[in-house]
Amino acid sequence: MAAGRGGGGGEDIDKQSLKHVLDSIGKIVHDQVKNDAEKYKKALTGQLSFASIFVEEIVSTADPCGLDYTKRLNGNNNRHPCDKRSPVRFSDEYGGQCTHNRIKDNETVDNKCGACAPYRRLHLCDYNLEKMGTTKSKARHNLLAEVCLAAKYEGESLKNYHAQYRANNTDFKTNICTELARSFADIGDIIRGKDLYLGDKGEKKKLEEKLKQYFKNIYDNLMEDLKKDPTKNGAQTRYKKDDGDNFYQLREDWWDANRETVWKAITCEAGNDSKYFRGTCGSGKTAIQAKNKCRCEGANANQVPTYFDYVPQFLRWFEEWAED
C-alpha cells in the first residue's frame, strides 16, 4: 500500500500498510474509550505493591519487571505462565486453528467463514490466569499482578524464540515490538472477554469463570469505596451486572486503566534498540517512534505505543497471517 495519510474520525489514518491502518484506527477507538472511562480510572487502577498474591512483599515499586512467579503464594512450576505451552512460537508444527470448535463464532458447517488463530497465539503464556485465586481483598491489585506475570513471561518467550526463528527464516521480517503488541492485544481480549480462541474448552471456561469472579469482586469493592461518593450512582449504572454477570464494561475500563503497566511487563526483555513500527509517542504530526525496549520515553514514558488492543481480534489475525 502506498505511503500516505488521510483524515478520518478526527485523527489521520496512517496508510503506509494495513498494519499502520489498523493501528491508527485503534488509536481513534482508544481515545474515545479513554475519555469515557476517565471518571473511574483512579478507582480501577491496580498497584503492584499492594498485591497480596506473593509469599513476601517483593514488589516495592510499580515496575512489573521485578515480578517472579516462584515468589507467589503456593508458587510452583505448575503455575508458571508458560506451563503446558510450546516454546516453538512461530512454527506451523500444530497448524493454524480455524475450526468452529477452536474459534468462537466460526460456522459449524464445513468450518467456513471464520478466523484462524495464528501460531503465536496458540501457545500464549497465560496458564497462571487459569490457576489464579479470586479472593475479594485487593482484587484490582491482585488481578494486575497476575496479568503482568502472564505478560512478562509471554514477552520473554517471544523474545527468546523471535531471534532464533528470524535467523532461520530470512523472509520473516516482523520485528519483536510488533509481535509483543500482538500478544499484548490478545491478553487484553482475554481479560475483556473478547478472545476468539477457544483452545481447550474446559480450560477456557474455567478461566472465564475466574475472570467473572474477579470482576465481581472489583465491582463490589468499587461500590464500597464509593459508598460516600456522589459518583456512586453513576458507577452502578455504568458497571451494572449484565446478562451472566460478565461485567463487560467494567472489564473494558479496568483494561484501559492498567494497560500501561501490562505493556511495561510484556516489554521487560525487549532489546534497548527495539522500535515500534510507527511513530505514536506524543501526539499528532510530532509523534515519534518508541525506540528503546518498544517503550515511549521522557514526557511520554507512560504512553503505550500500540493500539492493536483496540482493533477487532479477527482483523489483527488476518493482518498477522498476511505479514508472517
PDB file of C-alpha atoms in Angstrom:
ATOM      1  CA  MET A   1       0.000   0.000   0.000  1.00  0.00           C
ATOM      2  CA  ALA A   2       1.376   3.388  -0.912  1.00  0.00           C
ATOM      3  CA  ALA A   3       2.527   5.685   1.835  1.00  0.00           C
ATOM      4  CA  GLY A   4       0.202   8.474   2.760  1.00  0.00           C
ATOM      5  CA  ARG A   5      -2.201   9.774   5.334  1.00  0.00           C
ATOM      6  CA  GLY A   6      -5.852  10.652   5.158  1.00  0.00           C
ATOM      7  CA  GLY A   7      -8.244  12.256   7.572  1.00  0.00           C
ATOM      8  CA  GLY A   8     -10.877  10.310   9.419  1.00  0.00           C
ATOM      9  CA  GLY A   9     -12.595  10.324  12.785  1.00  0.00           C
ATOM     10  CA  GLY A  10     -10.756  13.460  13.911  1.00  0.00           C
ATOM     11  CA  GLU A  11      -7.407  11.670  13.537  1.00  0.00           C
ATOM     12  CA  ASP A  12      -5.264  10.864  10.485  1.00  0.00           C
ATOM     13  CA  ILE A  13      -5.274   7.300   9.238  1.00  0.00           C
ATOM     14  CA  ASP A  14      -1.754   6.097   8.502  1.00  0.00           C
ATOM     15  CA  LYS A  15      -1.943   4.342   5.125  1.00  0.00           C
ATOM     16  CA  GLN A  16       1.617   3.057   4.771  1.00  0.00           C
ATOM     17  CA  SER A  17       0.449  -0.535   5.210  1.00  0.00           C
ATOM     18  CA  LEU A  18      -2.524  -2.494   6.522  1.00  0.00           C
ATOM     19  CA  LYS A  19      -0.721  -2.746   9.850  1.00  0.00           C
ATOM     20  CA  HIS A  20      -0.421   1.041  10.009  1.00  0.00           C
ATOM     21  CA  VAL A  21      -4.086   1.478   9.083  1.00  0.00           C
ATOM     22  CA  LEU A  22      -5.308  -0.875  11.806  1.00  0.00           C
ATOM     23  CA  ASP A  23      -3.088   0.628  14.498  1.00  0.00           C
ATOM     24  CA  SER A  24      -4.117   4.193  13.683  1.00  0.00           C
ATOM     25  CA  ILE A  25      -7.811   3.247  13.670  1.00  0.00           C
ATOM     26  CA  GLY A  26      -7.214   1.541  17.007  1.00  0.00           C
ATOM     27  CA  LYS A  27      -5.937   4.842  18.383  1.00  0.00           C
ATOM     28  CA  ILE A  28      -9.185   6.570  17.438  1.00  0.00           C
ATOM     29  CA  VAL A  29     -11.167   3.886  19.266  1.00  0.00           C
ATOM     30  CA  HIS A  30      -8.820   4.006  22.262  1.00  0.00           C
ATOM     31  CA  ASP A  31      -9.101   7.765  22.640  1.00  0.00           C
ATOM     32  CA  GLN A  32     -12.891   7.516  22.827  1.00  0.00           C
ATOM     33  CA  VAL A  33     -12.761   4.645  25.317  1.00  0.00           C
ATOM     34  CA  LYS A  34     -10.222   6.525  27.426  1.00  0.00           C
ATOM     35  CA  ASN A  35     -12.403   9.624  27.604  1.00  0.00           C
ATOM     36  CA  ASP A  36     -15.443   7.596  28.618  1.00  0.00           C
ATOM     37  CA  ALA A  37     -13.524   5.669  31.294  1.00  0.00           C
ATOM     38  CA  GLU A  38     -11.589   8.579  32.800  1.00  0.00           C
ATOM     39  CA  LYS A  39     -14.070   9.236  35.618  1.00  0.00           C
ATOM     40  CA  TYR A  40     -13.329   5.939  37.379  1.00  0.00           C
ATOM     41  CA  LYS A  41      -9.742   5.349  36.264  1.00  0.00           C
ATOM     42  CA  LYS A  42      -8.173   6.086  39.637  1.00  0.00           C
ATOM     43  CA  ALA A  43     -10.553   3.715  41.401  1.00  0.00           C
ATOM     44  CA  LEU A  44      -9.779   0.892  38.954  1.00  0.00           C
ATOM     45  CA  THR A  45      -6.011   1.302  38.617  1.00  0.00           C
ATOM     46  CA  GLY A  46      -4.124  -1.529  40.276  1.00  0.00           C
ATOM     47  CA  GLN A  47      -0.906  -1.089  42.258  1.00  0.00           C
ATOM     48  CA  LEU A  48       1.568  -3.955  42.147  1.00  0.00           C
ATOM     49  CA  SER A  49       2.955  -3.009  45.557  1.00  0.00           C
ATOM     50  CA  PHE A  50      -0.494  -3.671  47.074  1.00  0.00           C
ATOM     51  CA  ALA A  51      -0.887  -7.162  45.566  1.00  0.00           C
ATOM     52  CA  SER A  52      -1.231  -9.979  48.097  1.00  0.00           C
ATOM     53  CA  ILE A  53      -0.539 -12.996  45.872  1.00  0.00           C
ATOM     54  CA  PHE A  54       3.113 -13.245  46.901  1.00  0.00           C
ATOM     55  CA  VAL A  55       4.729 -15.058  49.819  1.00  0.00           C
ATOM     56  CA  GLU A  56       6.553 -11.892  50.799  1.00  0.00           C
ATOM     57  CA  GLU A  57       6.438  -8.244  49.852  1.00  0.00           C
ATOM     58  CA  ILE A  58       8.691  -8.448  46.788  1.00  0.00           C
ATOM     59  CA  VAL A  59       7.152  -5.617  44.809  1.00  0.00           C
ATOM     60  CA  SER A  60       8.257  -2.338  46.344  1.00  0.00           C
ATOM     61  CA  THR A  61       7.879  -0.308  43.154  1.00  0.00           C
ATOM     62  CA  ALA A  62       5.499  -0.144  40.235  1.00  0.00           C
ATOM     63  CA  ASP A  63       7.993  -1.955  37.977  1.00  0.00           C
ATOM     64  CA  PRO A  64       6.420  -5.225  36.780  1.00  0.00           C
ATOM     65  CA  CYS A  65       9.820  -6.495  35.614  1.00  0.00           C
ATOM     66  CA  GLY A  66      10.550  -7.396  39.248  1.00  0.00           C
ATOM     67  CA  LEU A  67       7.724  -9.942  39.361  1.00  0.00           C
ATOM     68  CA  ASP A  68       8.738 -13.571  39.909  1.00  0.00           C
ATOM     69  CA  TYR A  69       6.184 -16.370  39.746  1.00  0.00           C
ATOM     70  CA  THR A  70       8.247 -18.502  42.183  1.00  0.00           C
ATOM     71  CA  LYS A  71       7.556 -15.936  44.921  1.00  0.00           C
ATOM     72  CA  ARG A  72       3.792 -16.171  44.690  1.00  0.00           C
ATOM     73  CA  LEU A  73       1.662 -17.975  47.261  1.00  0.00           C
ATOM     74  CA  ASN A  74       1.738 -21.717  46.556  1.00  0.00           C
ATOM     75  CA  GLY A  75       4.001 -20.929  43.614  1.00  0.00           C
ATOM     76  CA  ASN A  76       5.464 -23.881  41.722  1.00  0.00           C
ATOM     77  CA  ASN A  77       6.192 -24.965  38.185  1.00  0.00           C
ATOM     78  CA  ASN A  78       2.574 -25.996  37.718  1.00  0.00           C
ATOM     79  CA  ARG A  79       1.590 -22.323  37.788  1.00  0.00           C
ATOM     80  CA  HIS A  80       4.271 -20.920  35.508  1.00  0.00           C
ATOM     81  CA  PRO A  81       2.560 -18.748  32.872  1.00  0.00           C
ATOM     82  CA  CYS A  82       4.218 -20.755  30.075  1.00  0.00           C
ATOM     83  CA  ASP A  83       3.462 -24.183  31.543  1.00  0.00           C
ATOM     84  CA  LYS A  84       1.790 -26.511  29.007  1.00  0.00           C
ATOM     85  CA  ARG A  85       2.734 -24.063  26.240  1.00  0.00           C
ATOM     86  CA  SER A  86       5.158 -24.906  23.440  1.00  0.00           C
ATOM     87  CA  PRO A  87       8.321 -22.762  23.218  1.00  0.00           C
ATOM     88  CA  VAL A  88       8.027 -23.048  19.421  1.00  0.00           C
ATOM     89  CA  ARG A  89       6.110 -19.828  18.906  1.00  0.00           C
ATOM     90  CA  PHE A  90       6.044 -19.195  15.144  1.00  0.00           C
ATOM     91  CA  SER A  91       6.118 -22.745  13.825  1.00  0.00           C
ATOM     92  CA  ASP A  92       3.373 -24.496  11.854  1.00  0.00           C
ATOM     93  CA  GLU A  93       4.018 -27.694  13.824  1.00  0.00           C
ATOM     94  CA  TYR A  94       0.462 -27.646  15.142  1.00  0.00           C
ATOM     95  CA  GLY A  95      -1.139 -25.959  12.139  1.00  0.00           C
ATOM     96  CA  GLY A  96      -3.470 -22.981  12.264  1.00  0.00           C
ATOM     97  CA  GLN A  97      -6.511 -23.281  14.486  1.00  0.00           C
ATOM     98  CA  CYS A  98      -9.506 -22.440  12.310  1.00  0.00           C
ATOM     99  CA  THR A  99     -12.281 -24.918  13.080  1.00  0.00           C
ATOM    100  CA  HIS A 100     -15.514 -23.966  14.828  1.00  0.00           C
ATOM    101  CA  ASN A 101     -14.564 -25.904  17.961  1.00  0.00           C
ATOM    102  CA  ARG A 102     -11.395 -23.813  18.273  1.00  0.00           C
ATOM    103  CA  ILE A 103     -12.546 -20.355  17.210  1.00  0.00           C
ATOM    104  CA  LYS A 104     -15.572 -18.635  18.693  1.00  0.00           C
ATOM    105  CA  ASP A 105     -18.269 -17.657  16.165  1.00  0.00           C
ATOM    106  CA  ASN A 106     -16.797 -19.720  13.314  1.00  0.00           C
ATOM    107  CA  GLU A 107     -19.555 -21.533  11.436  1.00  0.00           C
ATOM    108  CA  THR A 108     -20.087 -25.210  12.217  1.00  0.00           C
ATOM    109  CA  VAL A 109     -20.964 -26.132   8.622  1.00  0.00           C
ATOM    110  CA  ASP A 110     -17.694 -27.035   6.889  1.00  0.00           C
ATOM    111  CA  ASN A 111     -15.951 -24.602   9.263  1.00  0.00           C
ATOM    112  CA  LYS A 112     -16.439 -21.779   6.796  1.00  0.00           C
ATOM    113  CA  CYS A 113     -16.340 -18.005   7.161  1.00  0.00           C
ATOM    114  CA  GLY A 114     -14.108 -17.755  10.195  1.00  0.00           C
ATOM    115  CA  ALA A 115     -10.824 -16.518  11.569  1.00  0.00           C
ATOM    116  CA  CYS A 116      -7.708 -18.623  12.117  1.00  0.00           C
ATOM    117  CA  ALA A 117      -5.640 -18.221  15.259  1.00  0.00           C
ATOM    118  CA  PRO A 118      -2.003 -17.530  14.270  1.00  0.00           C
ATOM    119  CA  TYR A 119       0.764 -19.816  15.514  1.00  0.00           C
ATOM    120  CA  ARG A 120       1.927 -17.219  18.047  1.00  0.00           C
ATOM    121  CA  ARG A 121      -1.489 -17.176  19.745  1.00  0.00           C
ATOM    122  CA  LEU A 122      -1.739 -20.947  20.171  1.00  0.00           C
ATOM    123  CA  HIS A 123       0.796 -21.030  22.999  1.00  0.00           C
ATOM    124  CA  LEU A 124       0.373 -17.629  24.626  1.00  0.00           C
ATOM    125  CA  CYS A 125       1.710 -17.754  28.203  1.00  0.00           C
ATOM    126  CA  ASP A 126      -1.416 -17.272  30.293  1.00  0.00           C
ATOM    127  CA  TYR A 127      -1.570 -20.541  32.225  1.00  0.00           C
ATOM    128  CA  ASN A 128      -1.268 -18.770  35.571  1.00  0.00           C
ATOM    129  CA  LEU A 129      -4.535 -16.960  34.831  1.00  0.00           C
ATOM    130  CA  GLU A 130      -6.315 -20.309  34.637  1.00  0.00           C
ATOM    131  CA  LYS A 131      -4.975 -21.200  38.096  1.00  0.00           C
ATOM    132  CA  MET A 132      -5.270 -17.850  39.898  1.00  0.00           C
ATOM    133  CA  GLY A 133      -7.244 -17.399  43.087  1.00  0.00           C
ATOM    134  CA  THR A 134     -10.176 -14.992  43.280  1.00  0.00           C
ATOM    135  CA  THR A 135     -10.092 -13.556  46.791  1.00  0.00           C
ATOM    136  CA  LYS A 136     -12.074 -10.350  47.183  1.00  0.00           C
ATOM    137  CA  SER A 137      -9.421  -8.457  49.111  1.00  0.00           C
ATOM    138  CA  LYS A 138      -7.241  -6.292  46.874  1.00  0.00           C
ATOM    139  CA  ALA A 139      -8.899  -7.719  43.762  1.00  0.00           C
ATOM    140  CA  ARG A 140      -7.848  -4.975  41.325  1.00  0.00           C
ATOM    141  CA  HIS A 141      -4.251  -5.133  42.541  1.00  0.00           C
ATOM    142  CA  ASN A 142      -4.027  -8.927  42.524  1.00  0.00           C
ATOM    143  CA  LEU A 143      -5.531  -9.193  39.052  1.00  0.00           C
ATOM    144  CA  LEU A 144      -2.977  -6.708  37.738  1.00  0.00           C
ATOM    145  CA  ALA A 145      -0.161  -8.753  39.266  1.00  0.00           C
ATOM    146  CA  GLU A 146      -1.480 -11.941  37.646  1.00  0.00           C
ATOM    147  CA  VAL A 147      -1.894 -10.285  34.243  1.00  0.00           C
ATOM    148  CA  CYS A 148       1.582  -8.754  34.463  1.00  0.00           C
ATOM    149  CA  LEU A 149       3.071 -12.151  35.317  1.00  0.00           C
ATOM    150  CA  ALA A 150       1.473 -13.586  32.183  1.00  0.00           C
ATOM    151  CA  ALA A 151       2.621 -10.623  30.090  1.00  0.00           C
ATOM    152  CA  LYS A 152       6.186 -10.669  31.420  1.00  0.00           C
ATOM    153  CA  TYR A 153       6.752 -14.343  30.664  1.00  0.00           C
ATOM    154  CA  GLU A 154       4.924 -14.106  27.335  1.00  0.00           C
ATOM    155  CA  GLY A 155       7.300 -11.323  26.337  1.00  0.00           C
ATOM    156  CA  GLU A 156      10.286 -13.387  27.449  1.00  0.00           C
ATOM    157  CA  SER A 157       9.048 -16.393  25.458  1.00  0.00           C
ATOM    158  CA  LEU A 158       8.556 -14.344  22.299  1.00  0.00           C
ATOM    159  CA  LYS A 159      11.895 -12.574  22.627  1.00  0.00           C
ATOM    160  CA  ASN A 160      13.833 -15.800  23.119  1.00  0.00           C
ATOM    161  CA  TYR A 161      12.315 -17.514  20.096  1.00  0.00           C
ATOM    162  CA  HIS A 162      11.967 -14.500  17.799  1.00  0.00           C
ATOM    163  CA  ALA A 163      15.678 -14.016  17.084  1.00  0.00           C
ATOM    164  CA  GLN A 164      16.223 -17.733  16.510  1.00  0.00           C
ATOM    165  CA  TYR A 165      13.264 -18.028  14.160  1.00  0.00           C
ATOM    166  CA  ARG A 166      14.218 -14.910  12.245  1.00  0.00           C
ATOM    167  CA  ALA A 167      17.783 -16.166  11.751  1.00  0.00           C
ATOM    168  CA  ASN A 168      16.494 -19.406  10.250  1.00  0.00           C
ATOM    169  CA  ASN A 169      13.752 -17.780   8.164  1.00  0.00           C
ATOM    170  CA  THR A 170      15.141 -14.859   6.192  1.00  0.00           C
ATOM    171  CA  ASP A 171      11.725 -13.956   4.764  1.00  0.00           C
ATOM    172  CA  PHE A 172      10.370 -13.362   8.285  1.00  0.00           C
ATOM    173  CA  LYS A 173      10.655  -9.576   8.724  1.00  0.00           C
ATOM    174  CA  THR A 174       8.306  -8.822  11.632  1.00  0.00           C
ATOM    175  CA  ASN A 175      10.159  -7.106  14.471  1.00  0.00           C
ATOM    176  CA  ILE A 176       9.841  -8.042  18.120  1.00  0.00           C
ATOM    177  CA  CYS A 177       7.827  -4.951  19.094  1.00  0.00           C
ATOM    178  CA  THR A 178       5.091  -5.918  16.638  1.00  0.00           C
ATOM    179  CA  GLU A 179       4.963  -9.473  17.989  1.00  0.00           C
ATOM    180  CA  LEU A 180       4.784  -8.152  21.555  1.00  0.00           C
ATOM    181  CA  ALA A 181       1.999  -5.758  20.561  1.00  0.00           C
ATOM    182  CA  ARG A 182       0.013  -8.634  19.064  1.00  0.00           C
ATOM    183  CA  SER A 183       0.249 -10.728  22.225  1.00  0.00           C
ATOM    184  CA  PHE A 184      -0.476  -7.653  24.353  1.00  0.00           C
ATOM    185  CA  ALA A 185      -3.689  -7.169  22.383  1.00  0.00           C
ATOM    186  CA  ASP A 186      -4.629 -10.844  22.745  1.00  0.00           C
ATOM    187  CA  ILE A 187      -4.119 -10.611  26.519  1.00  0.00           C
ATOM    188  CA  GLY A 188      -6.371  -7.554  26.506  1.00  0.00           C
ATOM    189  CA  ASP A 189      -9.042  -9.526  24.667  1.00  0.00           C
ATOM    190  CA  ILE A 190      -8.801 -12.374  27.180  1.00  0.00           C
ATOM    191  CA  ILE A 191      -9.261 -10.004  30.115  1.00  0.00           C
ATOM    192  CA  ARG A 192     -12.181  -8.198  28.456  1.00  0.00           C
ATOM    193  CA  GLY A 193     -13.967 -11.404  27.443  1.00  0.00           C
ATOM    194  CA  LYS A 194     -13.428 -10.832  23.709  1.00  0.00           C
ATOM    195  CA  ASP A 195     -10.941 -13.584  22.884  1.00  0.00           C
ATOM    196  CA  LEU A 196     -11.998 -15.701  19.900  1.00  0.00           C
ATOM    197  CA  TYR A 197      -9.577 -18.556  20.537  1.00  0.00           C
ATOM    198  CA  LEU A 198     -11.319 -21.335  22.434  1.00  0.00           C
ATOM    199  CA  GLY A 199      -8.442 -23.802  22.684  1.00  0.00           C
ATOM    200  CA  ASP A 200      -9.322 -26.365  25.319  1.00  0.00           C
ATOM    201  CA  LYS A 201     -12.951 -25.559  26.121  1.00  0.00           C
ATOM    202  CA  GLY A 202     -12.678 -26.817  29.688  1.00  0.00           C
ATOM    203  CA  GLU A 203      -9.720 -24.572  30.440  1.00  0.00           C
ATOM    204  CA  LYS A 204     -11.346 -21.668  28.605  1.00  0.00           C
ATOM    205  CA  LYS A 205     -14.495 -21.997  30.706  1.00  0.00           C
ATOM    206  CA  LYS A 206     -12.532 -22.137  33.963  1.00  0.00           C
ATOM    207  CA  LEU A 207     -10.550 -19.044  33.024  1.00  0.00           C
ATOM    208  CA  GLU A 208     -13.656 -17.085  32.094  1.00  0.00           C
ATOM    209  CA  GLU A 209     -15.380 -18.038  35.356  1.00  0.00           C
ATOM    210  CA  LYS A 210     -12.342 -16.870  37.322  1.00  0.00           C
ATOM    211  CA  LEU A 211     -12.298 -13.557  35.468  1.00  0.00           C
ATOM    212  CA  LYS A 212     -16.016 -13.043  36.061  1.00  0.00           C
ATOM    213  CA  GLN A 213     -15.493 -13.663  39.778  1.00  0.00           C
ATOM    214  CA  TYR A 214     -12.536 -11.280  39.845  1.00  0.00           C
ATOM    215  CA  PHE A 215     -14.564  -8.515  38.253  1.00  0.00           C
ATOM    216  CA  LYS A 216     -17.500  -9.161  40.566  1.00  0.00           C
ATOM    217  CA  ASN A 217     -15.072  -8.621  43.448  1.00  0.00           C
ATOM    218  CA  ILE A 218     -13.699  -5.478  41.817  1.00  0.00           C
ATOM    219  CA  TYR A 219     -17.258  -4.221  41.320  1.00  0.00           C
ATOM    220  CA  ASP A 220     -18.200  -4.905  44.950  1.00  0.00           C
ATOM    221  CA  ASN A 221     -15.016  -3.229  46.194  1.00  0.00           C
ATOM    222  CA  LEU A 222     -15.656  -0.237  43.945  1.00  0.00           C
ATOM    223  CA  MET A 223     -19.174   0.170  45.305  1.00  0.00           C
ATOM    224  CA  GLU A 224     -17.772   0.036  48.833  1.00  0.00           C
ATOM    225  CA  ASP A 225     -15.068   2.595  48.003  1.00  0.00           C
ATOM    226  CA  LEU A 226     -17.662   4.944  46.521  1.00  0.00           C
ATOM    227  CA  LYS A 227     -20.202   4.483  49.310  1.00  0.00           C
ATOM    228  CA  LYS A 228     -19.870   8.105  50.413  1.00  0.00           C
ATOM    229  CA  ASP A 229     -19.086   9.403  46.952  1.00  0.00           C
ATOM    230  CA  PRO A 230     -21.810  11.142  44.899  1.00  0.00           C
ATOM    231  CA  THR A 231     -20.496   9.423  41.765  1.00  0.00           C
ATOM    232  CA  LYS A 232     -21.606   6.027  43.088  1.00  0.00           C
ATOM    233  CA  ASN A 233     -24.896   6.045  41.231  1.00  0.00           C
ATOM    234  CA  GLY A 234     -23.066   6.744  38.006  1.00  0.00           C
ATOM    235  CA  ALA A 235     -20.715   3.823  38.642  1.00  0.00           C
ATOM    236  CA  GLN A 236     -23.620   1.498  39.393  1.00  0.00           C
ATOM    237  CA  THR A 237     -25.297   2.454  36.144  1.00  0.00           C
ATOM    238  CA  ARG A 238     -22.116   2.147  34.078  1.00  0.00           C
ATOM    239  CA  TYR A 239     -21.000  -1.156  35.550  1.00  0.00           C
ATOM    240  CA  LYS A 240     -24.320  -2.809  36.359  1.00  0.00           C
ATOM    241  CA  LYS A 241     -24.355  -6.559  36.062  1.00  0.00           C
ATOM    242  CA  ASP A 242     -25.171  -7.622  32.538  1.00  0.00           C
ATOM    243  CA  ASP A 243     -26.515 -10.981  31.405  1.00  0.00           C
ATOM    244  CA  GLY A 244     -24.451 -13.696  33.039  1.00  0.00           C
ATOM    245  CA  ASP A 245     -22.644 -11.263  35.348  1.00  0.00           C
ATOM    246  CA  ASN A 246     -19.957 -10.721  32.723  1.00  0.00           C
ATOM    247  CA  PHE A 247     -19.173  -7.112  33.743  1.00  0.00           C
ATOM    248  CA  TYR A 248     -18.017  -6.308  30.214  1.00  0.00           C
ATOM    249  CA  GLN A 249     -17.953  -2.524  30.699  1.00  0.00           C
ATOM    250  CA  LEU A 250     -16.033  -2.832  33.955  1.00  0.00           C
ATOM    251  CA  ARG A 251     -13.540  -5.128  32.260  1.00  0.00           C
ATOM    252  CA  GLU A 252     -13.119  -2.640  29.426  1.00  0.00           C
ATOM    253  CA  ASP A 253     -12.419   0.215  31.828  1.00  0.00           C
ATOM    254  CA  TRP A 254     -10.106  -1.855  34.038  1.00  0.00           C
ATOM    255  CA  TRP A 255      -8.008  -2.708  30.987  1.00  0.00           C
ATOM    256  CA  ASP A 256      -7.827   0.946  29.974  1.00  0.00           C
ATOM    257  CA  ALA A 257      -6.714   1.899  33.489  1.00  0.00           C
ATOM    258  CA  ASN A 258      -3.980  -0.752  33.665  1.00  0.00           C
ATOM    259  CA  ARG A 259      -2.743  -1.358  30.103  1.00  0.00           C
ATOM    260  CA  GLU A 260       0.282   0.892  30.623  1.00  0.00           C
ATOM    261  CA  THR A 261       1.641  -1.397  33.356  1.00  0.00           C
ATOM    262  CA  VAL A 262       0.872  -4.530  31.325  1.00  0.00           C
ATOM    263  CA  TRP A 263       2.792  -3.076  28.364  1.00  0.00           C
ATOM    264  CA  LYS A 264       5.805  -2.470  30.589  1.00  0.00           C
ATOM    265  CA  ALA A 265       5.577  -6.096  31.720  1.00  0.00           C
ATOM    266  CA  ILE A 266       5.457  -7.606  28.240  1.00  0.00           C
ATOM    267  CA  THR A 267       8.415  -5.479  27.076  1.00  0.00           C
ATOM    268  CA  CYS A 268      10.714  -6.268  30.028  1.00  0.00           C
ATOM    269  CA  GLU A 269      13.040  -8.398  27.898  1.00  0.00           C
ATOM    270  CA  ALA A 270      12.871  -6.341  24.692  1.00  0.00           C
ATOM    271  CA  GLY A 271      16.221  -5.060  23.443  1.00  0.00           C
ATOM    272  CA  ASN A 272      17.317  -1.493  24.082  1.00  0.00           C
ATOM    273  CA  ASP A 273      17.228  -0.819  20.337  1.00  0.00           C
ATOM    274  CA  SER A 274      13.778  -2.357  19.750  1.00  0.00           C
ATOM    275  CA  LYS A 275      11.488   0.055  17.876  1.00  0.00           C
ATOM    276  CA  TYR A 276       7.740   0.105  17.373  1.00  0.00           C
ATOM    277  CA  PHE A 277       6.908   0.181  13.671  1.00  0.00           C
ATOM    278  CA  ARG A 278       5.342   3.673  13.584  1.00  0.00           C
ATOM    279  CA  GLY A 279       5.543   6.957  15.466  1.00  0.00           C
ATOM    280  CA  THR A 280       2.981   7.032  18.278  1.00  0.00           C
ATOM    281  CA  CYS A 281       4.841   8.576  21.239  1.00  0.00           C
ATOM    282  CA  GLY A 282       3.395  12.025  21.694  1.00  0.00           C
ATOM    283  CA  SER A 283       0.544  13.230  19.541  1.00  0.00           C
ATOM    284  CA  GLY A 284      -0.321  14.335  16.041  1.00  0.00           C
ATOM    285  CA  LYS A 285       2.371  15.042  13.483  1.00  0.00           C
ATOM    286  CA  THR A 286       5.062  15.386  16.160  1.00  0.00           C
ATOM    287  CA  ALA A 287       4.640  11.806  17.436  1.00  0.00           C
ATOM    288  CA  ILE A 288       7.850   9.765  17.337  1.00  0.00           C
ATOM    289  CA  GLN A 289       8.689   6.073  17.408  1.00  0.00           C
ATOM    290  CA  ALA A 290       9.109   4.112  20.616  1.00  0.00           C
ATOM    291  CA  LYS A 291      12.736   3.126  20.102  1.00  0.00           C
ATOM    292  CA  ASN A 292      14.008   1.764  23.417  1.00  0.00           C
ATOM    293  CA  LYS A 293      12.562  -1.575  24.570  1.00  0.00           C
ATOM    294  CA  CYS A 294       9.442  -0.768  22.490  1.00  0.00           C
ATOM    295  CA  ARG A 295       8.579   1.968  25.005  1.00  0.00           C
ATOM    296  CA  CYS A 296       7.969   5.681  24.805  1.00  0.00           C
ATOM    297  CA  GLU A 297      10.364   7.849  26.790  1.00  0.00           C
ATOM    298  CA  GLY A 298      10.646  11.207  28.522  1.00  0.00           C
ATOM    299  CA  ALA A 299       7.397  13.124  28.861  1.00  0.00           C
ATOM    300  CA  ASN A 300       5.598  10.242  27.116  1.00  0.00           C
ATOM    301  CA  ALA A 301       7.073   7.461  29.271  1.00  0.00           C
ATOM    302  CA  ASN A 302       3.642   6.363  30.487  1.00  0.00           C
ATOM    303  CA  GLN A 303       2.162   6.176  26.997  1.00  0.00           C
ATOM    304  CA  VAL A 304       1.544   2.778  25.408  1.00  0.00           C
ATOM    305  CA  PRO A 305       2.782   2.981  21.789  1.00  0.00           C
ATOM    306  CA  THR A 306       0.462   0.318  20.376  1.00  0.00           C
ATOM    307  CA  TYR A 307      -3.276   0.448  19.746  1.00  0.00           C
ATOM    308  CA  PHE A 308      -3.717  -3.089  18.430  1.00  0.00           C
ATOM    309  CA  ASP A 309      -5.739  -3.875  21.556  1.00  0.00           C
ATOM    310  CA  TYR A 310      -8.491  -1.624  20.170  1.00  0.00           C
ATOM    311  CA  VAL A 311      -8.640  -3.400  16.813  1.00  0.00           C
ATOM    312  CA  PRO A 312     -11.004  -6.407  16.474  1.00  0.00           C
ATOM    313  CA  GLN A 313      -9.045  -9.602  17.011  1.00  0.00           C
ATOM    314  CA  PHE A 314     -10.043 -11.272  13.747  1.00  0.00           C
ATOM    315  CA  LEU A 315      -8.732  -8.266  11.773  1.00  0.00           C
ATOM    316  CA  ARG A 316      -5.423  -8.369  13.645  1.00  0.00           C
ATOM    317  CA  TRP A 317      -5.123 -12.068  12.940  1.00  0.00           C
ATOM    318  CA  PHE A 318      -5.831 -11.602   9.231  1.00  0.00           C
ATOM    319  CA  GLU A 319      -3.098  -8.962   9.066  1.00  0.00           C
ATOM    320  CA  GLU A 320      -0.704 -11.183  11.018  1.00  0.00           C
ATOM    321  CA  TRP A 321      -1.225 -14.114   8.652  1.00  0.00           C
ATOM    322  CA  ALA A 322      -0.689 -11.802   5.676  1.00  0.00           C
ATOM    323  CA  GLU A 323       2.575 -10.411   7.061  1.00  0.00           C
ATOM    324  CA  ASP A 324       4.082 -13.552   8.560  1.00  0.00           C
TER     325      ASP A 324
END
